[in-house]
Structures are given as C-alpha cells and as structure tokens.
Amino acid sequence: MEEQELESMLRDLESDLVERKASLSDPDRIRQVICAYANDLPNHRKPGFIFIGANDDGSCSGLEISDELLLKISNLKDDGKIQPFPSISVDKKSINGCGMVVVRVEPSISPPVRLNGVTWIRVGPRRARATPEEEKRLAERRRSRDLPFDLQPVPSATIKDLDLELFENEYLPHAIDPSILDQNTRSMEDKLKALRFLTPDGQPTVLGILVLGKDTLRFIPGGYVQFIRLEGADLTDPIRHEKKITGPISDLLRRIDEILDANNSVSVSIVSESVEIRRSEYPLPALQQLIRNAILHRTYEGTNAPVRIYWFSDRIEIHNPGGPFGLVTKDNFGNPGVTDYRNPHLAEAMHVLGYVQRFGMGIQIARKQLLDNGNPPPEFTIEENYILATVRRRA
C-alpha cells in the first residue's frame, strides 16, 4: 500500500478499520484488535489496520521502531493466545517522516477467532466481547469451499459419533473463558459449532472426529499412530513390541507418552557418594515434540497411512505422511520462525489440551533437548509427500 493511502487511513478518525496505538505497552490490547479485525463482524470483507507509533488523533508518538519491536509484534499471532491463527502482515513504514509499524489483519475464513477463549469484535469505533448471538453469526459465515481440510464436513458422521462428555468436561473448560461459560445458555449443538467440531449445518467436521470421535478410524482410516519396537537396526529384525494407537487426540497423545516412557531405558552414573546422574537413551521431551509435530502437520486427506514410529536398537524413526506445507519448503524446513499449518484448527485443539505450548518451536526444543542429553542432532529427510525424522541413541 502506498504512503499516501496509509496517510489517508491514519487521518480518518471515523473508520472502524483503523486503530492507532502509541506503543506496544499493552500487547493484549493489540491482540484484541487483531482478533476483532479477523472476526470482521460488520462483514466489511476488507483488512483492518493497526498503526503502532501513532496517537489517537493520528499524530506521531515518536516510537523507536527497532528490529526487536517488529519481532515482538510479529510473534503476537504465533504465541497461541489467538486461535485459530490470524493472517497478519507487519511492516515498518515512514508516514510524513514518522516511523510506524503497520499491522494489516485479514478477515478470517473460519471465525470466530478468540483471544484466550474470548471472541472480540468491532462495534463501530470500539472493541467488545461478542454475545452468543454474535458468535453464532460469525460461525454461520464460514465459507466451506475455502476451509482447510480439518474443518471439512464428514458426510457419514452425526453428532452421536462425538463424545459429548469428553467435550463438556475436558475440552470446553480449557477452550472458553470461565466467565463466559458461566453465562452460556447455548445448546450443546451450538457450542460444538462455535468450536468448529460441527459445521454450521450440524455436520461433524474432520476436527470433531479427530478430537472427539468415538470411533476415529471408522471415518478417518489413517488417523492413528503405528508403534513398532524392533530387536535390531533393520526392519527385517524381529519385532519386540507392536501397537496401534488410536482414539480421540487427547487419549492418543497420552498413550503415546506412556509407550515412549515404557520403552526408554535410563542409565545411572554415580559421580560421588551423594550425587547420581540419570540419563535416558532419548530425552522424552524431544521425542514428544517430534511426534506431536508429525501428528499436527501430517496430511489426513488423500491417504490412509498413519504416523509410524520405528524404534530400532540404535535410533528412532518418525514417519510423517505429509510433506512441507505453505511457507515451509525443503530448503527452509526446521529454520527458526518458519512455520505454516496444514491443520490449523487441530493445532488449536492440541494447544487447548495442553500438548502444544509454543508454536513453531518444536524442532528447536527437540534439538536443544537432544544436545543437553548427549544425543546427536535430529536428522530430517524431506520429500514432497512425507517427512522422516531420525533420532539417534545417546552413545
């Protein structure tokens, strides 16, 4: 956008598509604005703009625009507080000689978008929490043809195929702010729609089946993890243990953790009479990060292949049916700050359930954990339709 256009927007005090902030002193207020513009309740179908470094009247606040500030603002969309991920761009601009950060927020194709479980909307020049009726309007606005696969309907499924007790007791209290839940009089179906487990027409989504499905494999044949422990270093060696791990995502991830812990041997080194050092063959957090990454980023569309974990005598291989997606390429895979989401709403669910804390950091965490434990760094084979992560045993 040209400087003249930005200047015109900055001076237009009547526009509800422009917000001005003198600084980043209160990041949550910036997040609220991002959330409100992403929801686009007035249905402008236009991006909203946040000028950071501008006073309420559009004048220059004299904010110093550093690389650190730009990085902090860019990270507002990836820290997990706003779900699903908003589409924003962050640019440093000079308007009439004044340095500012211009944040452009695109309307979401899958509202409602929430900040810490609260849906924020724009009502004229101010922000407000959405009412249940406003949330319902946002949910009905989703455009199914543009939605990612995890929000596509599962035609043969009904609401009876979802575990409503799991939703009510385990998922809902973590997904929605408690103060909103206390006032919530919506039906179970409307709650499921608001959290994208049902389409606006009441059809279970792929997300609904993966997170709440009573029988996941009936509808998504590849929605499981195959674990194989072998005696040696080759696939032809005898199998010591084999397990097909399935179920709703919380059960699946919990059972994987239990299997990893049971198979991971720990050595003890006595360095003095009173101190001992315990080390595992593999650091559990590194394996968790790589396996959860595979489950999160894999493709569930067009394949019945599961995520496969092969535990050899000298290494662990994690096979992910799905190549790089979006901004991620073979060349930049694993680089800090480079991330994209094939299944953004599954990512949201895993965050809500506590299995993902920081987005885009899984590989970095795994690398550090392996280094600290004395293991070689992870190795990655990147192909168009699959990714292989190899973790070698500590010597």
mmCIF file of C-alpha atoms in Angstrom:
data_model
loop_
_atom_site.group_PDB
_atom_site.id
_atom_site.type_symbol
_atom_site.label_atom_id
_atom_site.label_comp_id
_atom_site.label_asym_id
_atom_site.label_seq_id
_atom_site.Cartn_x
_atom_site.Cartn_y
_atom_site.Cartn_z
ATOM 1 C CA MET A 1 0.000 0.000 0.000
ATOM 2 C CA GLU A 2 1.329 3.438 -0.951
ATOM 3 C CA GLU A 3 2.328 6.001 1.710
ATOM 4 C CA GLN A 4 -0.435 8.356 0.538
ATOM 5 C CA GLU A 5 -3.104 5.708 1.112
ATOM 6 C CA LEU A 6 -1.717 4.865 4.541
ATOM 7 C CA GLU A 7 -1.637 8.544 5.459
ATOM 8 C CA SER A 8 -5.261 8.947 4.412
ATOM 9 C CA MET A 9 -6.301 5.966 6.553
ATOM 10 C CA LEU A 10 -4.273 7.204 9.503
ATOM 11 C CA ARG A 11 -6.060 10.580 9.447
ATOM 12 C CA ASP A 12 -9.561 9.087 9.040
ATOM 13 C CA LEU A 13 -10.778 9.105 12.645
ATOM 14 C CA GLU A 14 -14.223 7.776 11.666
ATOM 15 C CA SER A 15 -13.065 4.496 10.110
ATOM 16 C CA ASP A 16 -13.681 1.321 12.110
ATOM 17 C CA LEU A 17 -10.961 -0.424 10.085
ATOM 18 C CA VAL A 18 -8.158 1.637 11.635
ATOM 19 C CA GLU A 19 -6.753 1.504 15.162
ATOM 20 C CA ARG A 20 -3.928 3.693 16.489
ATOM 21 C CA LYS A 21 -1.559 2.767 19.292
ATOM 22 C CA ALA A 22 1.215 4.997 20.629
ATOM 23 C CA SER A 23 3.318 1.997 21.694
ATOM 24 C CA LEU A 24 3.313 -1.735 22.476
ATOM 25 C CA SER A 25 2.923 -1.109 26.214
ATOM 26 C CA ASP A 26 -0.158 -3.382 26.392
ATOM 27 C CA PRO A 27 0.260 -6.287 23.919
ATOM 28 C CA ASP A 28 -3.092 -7.849 24.878
ATOM 29 C CA ARG A 29 -4.923 -4.767 23.592
ATOM 30 C CA ILE A 30 -3.165 -5.223 20.263
ATOM 31 C CA ARG A 31 -4.214 -8.879 20.308
ATOM 32 C CA GLN A 32 -7.819 -7.837 20.962
ATOM 33 C CA VAL A 33 -7.729 -5.577 17.899
ATOM 34 C CA ILE A 34 -6.219 -8.341 15.766
ATOM 35 C CA CYS A 35 -8.931 -10.717 16.966
ATOM 36 C CA ALA A 36 -11.699 -8.185 16.247
ATOM 37 C CA TYR A 37 -10.467 -7.423 12.725
ATOM 38 C CA ALA A 38 -10.041 -11.137 11.973
ATOM 39 C CA ASN A 39 -13.664 -11.735 13.022
ATOM 40 C CA ASP A 40 -14.943 -8.875 10.816
ATOM 41 C CA LEU A 41 -18.431 -8.887 12.350
ATOM 42 C CA PRO A 42 -19.608 -5.921 10.177
ATOM 43 C CA ASN A 43 -18.640 -8.117 7.173
ATOM 44 C CA HIS A 44 -16.525 -5.420 5.505
ATOM 45 C CA ARG A 45 -14.527 -8.179 3.792
ATOM 46 C CA LYS A 46 -11.574 -5.814 3.965
ATOM 47 C CA PRO A 47 -8.401 -5.898 6.076
ATOM 48 C CA GLY A 48 -8.117 -3.859 9.253
ATOM 49 C CA PHE A 49 -5.033 -1.778 10.030
ATOM 50 C CA ILE A 50 -3.231 -1.058 13.298
ATOM 51 C CA PHE A 51 -0.794 1.866 13.310
ATOM 52 C CA ILE A 52 1.655 1.397 16.192
ATOM 53 C CA GLY A 53 3.551 4.622 16.808
ATOM 54 C CA ALA A 54 0.520 6.892 16.280
ATOM 55 C CA ASN A 55 -1.509 8.803 18.868
ATOM 56 C CA ASP A 56 -5.313 8.684 18.933
ATOM 57 C CA ASP A 57 -5.506 11.768 16.696
ATOM 58 C CA GLY A 58 -3.137 10.246 14.144
ATOM 59 C CA SER A 59 -0.121 12.304 15.151
ATOM 60 C CA CYS A 60 3.322 10.796 15.611
ATOM 61 C CA SER A 61 4.116 9.373 19.062
ATOM 62 C CA GLY A 62 7.860 9.234 18.399
ATOM 63 C CA LEU A 63 8.122 5.486 18.995
ATOM 64 C CA GLU A 64 11.519 3.972 18.209
ATOM 65 C CA ILE A 65 10.984 1.211 15.646
ATOM 66 C CA SER A 66 13.592 -1.474 16.350
ATOM 67 C CA ASP A 67 14.010 -4.986 14.966
ATOM 68 C CA GLU A 68 13.141 -6.287 18.430
ATOM 69 C CA LEU A 69 9.829 -4.397 18.369
ATOM 70 C CA LEU A 70 8.980 -5.748 14.908
ATOM 71 C CA LEU A 71 9.728 -9.291 16.083
ATOM 72 C CA LYS A 72 7.552 -8.892 19.197
ATOM 73 C CA ILE A 73 4.629 -7.673 17.109
ATOM 74 C CA SER A 74 5.065 -10.448 14.535
ATOM 75 C CA ASN A 75 5.074 -13.043 17.329
ATOM 76 C CA LEU A 76 1.643 -11.918 18.586
ATOM 77 C CA LYS A 77 -0.033 -14.272 16.131
ATOM 78 C CA ASP A 78 2.100 -17.341 16.922
ATOM 79 C CA ASP A 79 2.178 -17.431 20.724
ATOM 80 C CA GLY A 80 -1.011 -19.493 20.917
ATOM 81 C CA LYS A 81 -3.164 -16.847 22.588
ATOM 82 C CA ILE A 82 -5.153 -16.099 19.398
ATOM 83 C CA GLN A 83 -6.896 -19.112 17.881
ATOM 84 C CA PRO A 84 -7.245 -20.027 15.088
ATOM 85 C CA PHE A 85 -4.156 -18.327 13.701
ATOM 86 C CA PRO A 86 -4.909 -14.905 12.235
ATOM 87 C CA SER A 87 -3.439 -13.813 8.911
ATOM 88 C CA ILE A 88 -1.407 -10.658 9.516
ATOM 89 C CA SER A 89 1.494 -8.773 7.972
ATOM 90 C CA VAL A 90 3.826 -6.468 9.902
ATOM 91 C CA ASP A 91 5.740 -3.692 8.130
ATOM 92 C CA LYS A 92 7.887 -0.751 9.152
ATOM 93 C CA LYS A 93 6.674 2.411 7.402
ATOM 94 C CA SER A 94 7.572 6.099 7.335
ATOM 95 C CA ILE A 95 4.496 8.312 7.088
ATOM 96 C CA ASN A 96 5.164 12.040 6.851
ATOM 97 C CA GLY A 97 8.616 11.386 8.269
ATOM 98 C CA CYS A 98 7.266 9.466 11.277
ATOM 99 C CA GLY A 99 8.352 5.847 11.798
ATOM 100 C CA MET A 100 5.458 3.480 12.499
ATOM 101 C CA VAL A 101 4.646 -0.209 12.469
ATOM 102 C CA VAL A 102 1.660 -1.014 10.259
ATOM 103 C CA VAL A 103 -0.127 -4.258 11.057
ATOM 104 C CA ARG A 104 -2.541 -5.476 8.394
ATOM 105 C CA VAL A 105 -5.126 -8.045 9.569
ATOM 106 C CA GLU A 106 -7.087 -10.088 7.037
ATOM 107 C CA PRO A 107 -10.659 -11.251 7.756
ATOM 108 C CA SER A 108 -10.670 -14.893 8.852
ATOM 109 C CA ILE A 109 -12.330 -17.529 6.666
ATOM 110 C CA SER A 110 -13.154 -19.592 9.764
ATOM 111 C CA PRO A 111 -14.474 -17.316 12.522
ATOM 112 C CA PRO A 112 -14.977 -16.964 15.414
ATOM 113 C CA VAL A 113 -11.378 -16.107 16.303
ATOM 114 C CA ARG A 114 -10.690 -15.998 20.049
ATOM 115 C CA LEU A 115 -8.103 -14.455 22.340
ATOM 116 C CA ASN A 116 -7.632 -16.661 25.413
ATOM 117 C CA GLY A 117 -11.100 -18.108 24.885
ATOM 118 C CA VAL A 118 -12.823 -14.746 24.341
ATOM 119 C CA THR A 119 -14.249 -13.632 20.989
ATOM 120 C CA TRP A 120 -13.539 -9.941 20.359
ATOM 121 C CA ILE A 121 -15.442 -7.941 17.755
ATOM 122 C CA ARG A 122 -15.511 -4.409 16.414
ATOM 123 C CA VAL A 123 -18.615 -2.359 17.239
ATOM 124 C CA GLY A 124 -18.165 0.971 15.473
ATOM 125 C CA PRO A 125 -15.005 2.620 16.840
ATOM 126 C CA ARG A 126 -14.715 0.351 19.887
ATOM 127 C CA ARG A 127 -13.972 -3.274 20.719
ATOM 128 C CA ALA A 128 -16.315 -5.527 22.682
ATOM 129 C CA ARG A 129 -16.804 -9.131 23.689
ATOM 130 C CA ALA A 130 -19.125 -10.958 21.336
ATOM 131 C CA THR A 131 -22.507 -12.076 22.606
ATOM 132 C CA PRO A 132 -23.632 -15.683 21.976
ATOM 133 C CA GLU A 133 -25.820 -14.410 19.129
ATOM 134 C CA GLU A 134 -22.889 -12.560 17.546
ATOM 135 C CA GLU A 135 -20.708 -15.662 17.838
ATOM 136 C CA LYS A 136 -23.418 -17.645 16.104
ATOM 137 C CA ARG A 137 -23.481 -15.124 13.246
ATOM 138 C CA LEU A 138 -19.727 -15.456 12.871
ATOM 139 C CA ALA A 139 -19.900 -19.257 12.820
ATOM 140 C CA GLU A 140 -22.585 -19.211 10.133
ATOM 141 C CA ARG A 141 -20.409 -17.039 7.928
ATOM 142 C CA ARG A 142 -17.734 -19.690 7.299
ATOM 143 C CA ARG A 143 -17.142 -20.442 3.641
ATOM 144 C CA SER A 144 -16.766 -24.240 3.418
ATOM 145 C CA ARG A 145 -15.131 -24.234 -0.017
ATOM 146 C CA ASP A 146 -12.229 -22.211 1.356
ATOM 147 C CA LEU A 147 -11.784 -24.075 4.634
ATOM 148 C CA PRO A 148 -8.753 -26.243 5.426
ATOM 149 C CA PHE A 149 -9.292 -29.984 5.469
ATOM 150 C CA ASP A 150 -9.619 -30.189 9.250
ATOM 151 C CA LEU A 151 -12.834 -28.123 9.017
ATOM 152 C CA GLN A 152 -14.363 -30.051 6.130
ATOM 153 C CA PRO A 153 -17.566 -31.973 6.969
ATOM 154 C CA VAL A 154 -17.554 -35.750 7.405
ATOM 155 C CA PRO A 155 -20.750 -36.626 5.489
ATOM 156 C CA SER A 156 -21.361 -40.059 7.033
ATOM 157 C CA ALA A 157 -20.961 -38.884 10.655
ATOM 158 C CA THR A 158 -23.557 -37.454 13.037
ATOM 159 C CA ILE A 159 -23.364 -35.720 16.402
ATOM 160 C CA LYS A 160 -23.874 -39.147 18.010
ATOM 161 C CA ASP A 161 -20.387 -40.089 16.794
ATOM 162 C CA LEU A 162 -18.841 -37.418 19.049
ATOM 163 C CA ASP A 163 -18.012 -37.937 22.719
ATOM 164 C CA LEU A 164 -20.066 -35.129 24.235
ATOM 165 C CA GLU A 165 -18.948 -35.934 27.780
ATOM 166 C CA LEU A 166 -15.301 -35.508 26.738
ATOM 167 C CA PHE A 167 -16.219 -32.197 25.113
ATOM 168 C CA GLU A 168 -18.148 -30.892 28.117
ATOM 169 C CA ASN A 169 -15.735 -31.989 30.851
ATOM 170 C CA GLU A 170 -12.280 -31.871 29.269
ATOM 171 C CA TYR A 171 -12.252 -29.589 26.238
ATOM 172 C CA LEU A 172 -14.785 -26.831 26.840
ATOM 173 C CA PRO A 173 -13.435 -25.602 30.221
ATOM 174 C CA HIS A 174 -9.996 -25.062 28.666
ATOM 175 C CA ALA A 175 -11.231 -23.530 25.404
ATOM 176 C CA ILE A 176 -13.616 -20.854 26.673
ATOM 177 C CA ASP A 177 -13.069 -18.211 29.327
ATOM 178 C CA PRO A 178 -14.777 -19.328 32.605
ATOM 179 C CA SER A 179 -16.732 -16.078 32.918
ATOM 180 C CA ILE A 180 -18.292 -16.718 29.515
ATOM 181 C CA LEU A 181 -19.090 -20.337 30.350
ATOM 182 C CA ASP A 182 -20.942 -19.212 33.497
ATOM 183 C CA GLN A 183 -23.283 -17.080 31.367
ATOM 184 C CA ASN A 184 -23.577 -19.541 28.490
ATOM 185 C CA THR A 185 -27.111 -20.759 27.813
ATOM 186 C CA ARG A 186 -26.463 -22.118 24.325
ATOM 187 C CA SER A 187 -27.362 -25.658 23.333
ATOM 188 C CA MET A 188 -24.746 -28.396 23.076
ATOM 189 C CA GLU A 189 -25.003 -28.252 19.280
ATOM 190 C CA ASP A 190 -24.344 -24.506 19.216
ATOM 191 C CA LYS A 191 -21.315 -24.957 21.482
ATOM 192 C CA LEU A 192 -19.912 -27.608 19.152
ATOM 193 C CA LYS A 193 -20.486 -25.334 16.161
ATOM 194 C CA ALA A 194 -18.788 -22.406 17.882
ATOM 195 C CA LEU A 195 -15.658 -24.512 18.439
ATOM 196 C CA ARG A 196 -15.749 -25.933 14.880
ATOM 197 C CA PHE A 197 -16.499 -29.537 15.806
ATOM 198 C CA LEU A 198 -19.716 -29.195 13.785
ATOM 199 C CA THR A 199 -20.311 -27.272 10.586
ATOM 200 C CA PRO A 200 -22.957 -24.518 10.662
ATOM 201 C CA ASP A 201 -25.318 -27.166 9.214
ATOM 202 C CA GLY A 202 -24.670 -29.536 12.143
ATOM 203 C CA GLN A 203 -22.344 -31.985 10.372
ATOM 204 C CA PRO A 204 -19.281 -33.242 12.324
ATOM 205 C CA THR A 205 -16.019 -31.897 10.916
ATOM 206 C CA VAL A 206 -12.739 -33.740 10.483
ATOM 207 C CA LEU A 207 -11.569 -31.782 13.536
ATOM 208 C CA GLY A 208 -14.579 -33.022 15.519
ATOM 209 C CA ILE A 209 -13.824 -36.653 14.661
ATOM 210 C CA LEU A 210 -10.093 -36.322 15.448
ATOM 211 C CA VAL A 211 -10.648 -34.597 18.801
ATOM 212 C CA LEU A 212 -13.955 -36.069 19.999
ATOM 213 C CA GLY A 213 -14.647 -39.090 17.799
ATOM 214 C CA LYS A 214 -15.851 -42.263 19.489
ATOM 215 C CA ASP A 215 -14.501 -44.319 16.567
ATOM 216 C CA THR A 216 -11.933 -42.222 14.704
ATOM 217 C CA LEU A 217 -10.843 -44.923 12.262
ATOM 218 C CA ARG A 218 -14.380 -45.500 11.020
ATOM 219 C CA PHE A 219 -14.260 -42.059 9.387
ATOM 220 C CA ILE A 220 -10.516 -41.294 9.096
ATOM 221 C CA PRO A 221 -8.749 -44.629 8.418
ATOM 222 C CA GLY A 222 -5.271 -43.081 8.719
ATOM 223 C CA GLY A 223 -5.976 -41.247 11.968
ATOM 224 C CA TYR A 224 -3.750 -43.378 14.186
ATOM 225 C CA VAL A 225 -0.105 -43.957 15.149
ATOM 226 C CA GLN A 226 1.706 -47.241 14.462
ATOM 227 C CA PHE A 227 4.447 -48.052 17.006
ATOM 228 C CA ILE A 228 6.951 -50.857 16.325
ATOM 229 C CA ARG A 229 9.895 -51.763 18.579
ATOM 230 C CA LEU A 230 12.487 -53.939 16.817
ATOM 231 C CA GLU A 231 15.276 -56.044 18.272
ATOM 232 C CA GLY A 232 17.954 -54.764 15.882
ATOM 233 C CA ALA A 233 18.801 -51.946 13.490
ATOM 234 C CA ASP A 234 16.853 -53.217 10.438
ATOM 235 C CA LEU A 235 13.183 -53.523 9.565
ATOM 236 C CA THR A 236 13.726 -57.234 8.922
ATOM 237 C CA ASP A 237 14.815 -57.846 12.537
ATOM 238 C CA PRO A 238 12.388 -59.492 14.987
ATOM 239 C CA ILE A 239 9.618 -57.295 16.396
ATOM 240 C CA ARG A 240 9.711 -56.948 20.179
ATOM 241 C CA HIS A 241 6.553 -54.872 20.556
ATOM 242 C CA GLU A 242 3.888 -53.516 18.217
ATOM 243 C CA LYS A 243 0.991 -51.209 19.000
ATOM 244 C CA LYS A 244 -1.734 -49.475 17.006
ATOM 245 C CA ILE A 245 -2.565 -46.297 18.919
ATOM 246 C CA THR A 246 -5.898 -44.647 18.194
ATOM 247 C CA GLY A 247 -8.704 -42.726 19.867
ATOM 248 C CA PRO A 248 -9.562 -39.044 20.351
ATOM 249 C CA ILE A 249 -6.477 -36.838 20.197
ATOM 250 C CA SER A 250 -6.078 -36.431 23.981
ATOM 251 C CA ASP A 251 -6.170 -40.217 24.555
ATOM 252 C CA LEU A 252 -3.887 -40.851 21.587
ATOM 253 C CA LEU A 253 -1.215 -38.399 22.779
ATOM 254 C CA ARG A 254 -1.425 -39.629 26.368
ATOM 255 C CA ARG A 255 -0.964 -43.264 25.306
ATOM 256 C CA ILE A 256 1.974 -42.368 23.072
ATOM 257 C CA ASP A 257 3.689 -40.690 26.042
ATOM 258 C CA GLU A 258 3.155 -43.820 28.138
ATOM 259 C CA ILE A 259 4.639 -46.078 25.446
ATOM 260 C CA LEU A 260 7.658 -43.816 24.954
ATOM 261 C CA ASP A 261 8.303 -43.744 28.693
ATOM 262 C CA ALA A 262 7.987 -47.533 28.995
ATOM 263 C CA ASN A 263 10.478 -48.190 26.185
ATOM 264 C CA ASN A 264 13.064 -45.569 27.115
ATOM 265 C CA SER A 265 15.869 -47.005 29.286
ATOM 266 C CA VAL A 266 17.585 -44.835 31.878
ATOM 267 C CA SER A 267 21.226 -45.159 32.913
ATOM 268 C CA VAL A 268 22.591 -44.026 36.279
ATOM 269 C CA SER A 269 26.082 -42.594 36.725
ATOM 270 C CA ILE A 270 27.470 -42.246 40.267
ATOM 271 C CA VAL A 271 29.849 -39.260 40.327
ATOM 272 C CA SER A 272 30.284 -39.068 44.088
ATOM 273 C CA GLU A 273 28.950 -40.702 47.221
ATOM 274 C CA SER A 274 25.934 -38.389 47.333
ATOM 275 C CA VAL A 275 25.240 -37.434 43.707
ATOM 276 C CA GLU A 276 23.969 -39.504 40.796
ATOM 277 C CA ILE A 277 23.199 -38.501 37.242
ATOM 278 C CA ARG A 278 20.278 -40.218 35.485
ATOM 279 C CA ARG A 279 20.093 -40.046 31.705
ATOM 280 C CA SER A 280 17.700 -41.631 29.260
ATOM 281 C CA GLU A 281 18.708 -43.142 25.951
ATOM 282 C CA TYR A 282 16.478 -40.470 24.448
ATOM 283 C CA PRO A 283 15.170 -37.261 26.068
ATOM 284 C CA LEU A 284 11.399 -37.709 26.297
ATOM 285 C CA PRO A 285 10.559 -34.020 25.555
ATOM 286 C CA ALA A 286 12.447 -34.250 22.229
ATOM 287 C CA LEU A 287 10.505 -37.342 21.149
ATOM 288 C CA GLN A 288 7.236 -35.748 22.247
ATOM 289 C CA GLN A 289 7.906 -32.611 20.204
ATOM 290 C CA LEU A 290 8.804 -34.511 17.025
ATOM 291 C CA ILE A 291 5.889 -36.957 17.281
ATOM 292 C CA ARG A 292 3.347 -34.237 18.087
ATOM 293 C CA ASN A 293 4.698 -32.236 15.163
ATOM 294 C CA ALA A 294 4.101 -35.243 12.906
ATOM 295 C CA ILE A 295 0.512 -35.690 14.146
ATOM 296 C CA LEU A 296 -0.187 -31.971 13.832
ATOM 297 C CA HIS A 297 1.384 -31.320 10.425
ATOM 298 C CA ARG A 298 0.612 -34.581 8.619
ATOM 299 C CA THR A 299 -1.954 -34.752 5.844
ATOM 300 C CA TYR A 300 -5.195 -36.546 6.680
ATOM 301 C CA GLU A 301 -6.521 -36.051 3.161
ATOM 302 C CA GLY A 302 -5.935 -38.490 0.317
ATOM 303 C CA THR A 303 -4.042 -41.086 2.362
ATOM 304 C CA ASN A 304 -4.833 -43.871 4.808
ATOM 305 C CA ALA A 305 -1.236 -44.044 6.066
ATOM 306 C CA PRO A 306 -0.693 -43.490 9.802
ATOM 307 C CA VAL A 307 2.158 -41.730 11.530
ATOM 308 C CA ARG A 308 4.729 -44.503 12.060
ATOM 309 C CA ILE A 309 7.267 -44.765 14.886
ATOM 310 C CA TYR A 310 10.014 -47.368 14.383
ATOM 311 C CA TRP A 311 12.151 -47.886 17.484
ATOM 312 C CA PHE A 312 15.397 -49.604 16.431
ATOM 313 C CA SER A 313 18.308 -50.659 18.634
ATOM 314 C CA ASP A 314 20.329 -47.592 17.587
ATOM 315 C CA ARG A 315 17.740 -44.993 16.540
ATOM 316 C CA ILE A 316 14.083 -43.954 16.356
ATOM 317 C CA GLU A 317 12.416 -43.086 13.062
ATOM 318 C CA ILE A 318 9.229 -40.995 12.905
ATOM 319 C CA HIS A 319 7.492 -41.223 9.525
ATOM 320 C CA ASN A 320 5.018 -38.441 8.730
ATOM 321 C CA PRO A 321 2.625 -38.859 5.750
ATOM 322 C CA GLY A 322 2.731 -35.283 4.506
ATOM 323 C CA GLY A 323 5.461 -33.138 3.013
ATOM 324 C CA PRO A 324 6.196 -29.449 3.602
ATOM 325 C CA PHE A 325 3.171 -27.141 3.502
ATOM 326 C CA GLY A 326 2.627 -23.489 2.630
ATOM 327 C CA LEU A 327 5.557 -21.272 3.572
ATOM 328 C CA VAL A 328 7.632 -24.281 4.637
ATOM 329 C CA THR A 329 9.864 -25.730 1.914
ATOM 330 C CA LYS A 330 12.511 -28.414 1.685
ATOM 331 C CA ASP A 331 15.177 -25.710 1.922
ATOM 332 C CA ASN A 332 13.866 -23.782 4.961
ATOM 333 C CA PHE A 333 12.392 -26.719 6.908
ATOM 334 C CA GLY A 334 13.285 -26.510 10.602
ATOM 335 C CA ASN A 335 14.586 -22.940 10.460
ATOM 336 C CA PRO A 336 13.562 -20.781 13.450
ATOM 337 C CA GLY A 337 10.448 -18.724 12.743
ATOM 338 C CA VAL A 338 9.467 -20.611 9.579
ATOM 339 C CA THR A 339 6.161 -22.360 10.118
ATOM 340 C CA ASP A 340 2.801 -22.964 8.474
ATOM 341 C CA TYR A 341 -0.220 -25.080 9.313
ATOM 342 C CA ARG A 342 -1.912 -27.669 7.160
ATOM 343 C CA ASN A 343 -4.312 -28.357 10.068
ATOM 344 C CA PRO A 344 -4.595 -25.017 11.911
ATOM 345 C CA HIS A 345 -7.648 -25.971 13.956
ATOM 346 C CA LEU A 346 -6.142 -29.269 15.075
ATOM 347 C CA ALA A 347 -3.191 -27.128 16.206
ATOM 348 C CA GLU A 348 -5.648 -25.024 18.206
ATOM 349 C CA ALA A 349 -7.165 -28.117 19.824
ATOM 350 C CA MET A 350 -3.752 -29.509 20.786
ATOM 351 C CA HIS A 351 -2.898 -26.141 22.322
ATOM 352 C CA VAL A 352 -6.173 -26.029 24.253
ATOM 353 C CA LEU A 353 -5.499 -29.534 25.615
ATOM 354 C CA GLY A 354 -2.005 -28.538 26.708
ATOM 355 C CA TYR A 355 0.010 -30.632 24.246
ATOM 356 C CA VAL A 356 1.429 -27.631 22.356
ATOM 357 C CA GLN A 357 2.744 -24.640 24.299
ATOM 358 C CA ARG A 358 4.731 -22.600 21.750
ATOM 359 C CA PHE A 359 4.016 -22.808 18.043
ATOM 360 C CA GLY A 360 6.859 -23.129 15.565
ATOM 361 C CA MET A 361 9.374 -24.124 18.269
ATOM 362 C CA GLY A 362 9.019 -27.930 18.315
ATOM 363 C CA ILE A 363 12.135 -28.718 16.296
ATOM 364 C CA GLN A 364 14.216 -26.127 18.174
ATOM 365 C CA ILE A 365 13.142 -27.619 21.504
ATOM 366 C CA ALA A 366 13.928 -31.132 20.264
ATOM 367 C CA ARG A 367 17.401 -30.062 19.119
ATOM 368 C CA LYS A 368 18.223 -28.489 22.485
ATOM 369 C CA GLN A 369 16.918 -31.465 24.456
ATOM 370 C CA LEU A 370 18.983 -33.889 22.376
ATOM 371 C CA LEU A 371 22.102 -31.751 22.748
ATOM 372 C CA ASP A 372 21.661 -31.487 26.527
ATOM 373 C CA ASN A 373 21.179 -35.263 26.803
ATOM 374 C CA GLY A 374 24.262 -36.071 24.728
ATOM 375 C CA ASN A 375 22.412 -37.367 21.641
ATOM 376 C CA PRO A 376 23.336 -36.410 18.061
ATOM 377 C CA PRO A 377 21.098 -33.735 16.488
ATOM 378 C CA PRO A 378 17.909 -34.933 14.750
ATOM 379 C CA GLU A 379 18.123 -35.758 11.051
ATOM 380 C CA PHE A 380 15.353 -34.959 8.575
ATOM 381 C CA THR A 381 14.539 -36.420 5.181
ATOM 382 C CA ILE A 382 12.159 -34.063 3.389
ATOM 383 C CA GLU A 383 10.206 -35.267 0.375
ATOM 384 C CA GLU A 384 7.123 -33.986 -1.430
ATOM 385 C CA ASN A 385 4.699 -36.359 0.289
ATOM 386 C CA TYR A 386 6.419 -37.416 3.514
ATOM 387 C CA ILE A 387 8.895 -36.315 6.177
ATOM 388 C CA LEU A 388 11.184 -38.665 8.091
ATOM 389 C CA ALA A 389 12.711 -37.573 11.416
ATOM 390 C CA THR A 390 15.548 -39.741 12.756
ATOM 391 C CA VAL A 391 16.779 -39.544 16.339
ATOM 392 C CA ARG A 392 19.919 -41.498 17.199
ATOM 393 C CA ARG A 393 20.573 -43.085 20.572
ATOM 394 C CA ARG A 394 22.950 -41.457 23.009
ATOM 395 C CA ALA A 395 26.350 -43.136 22.840
#
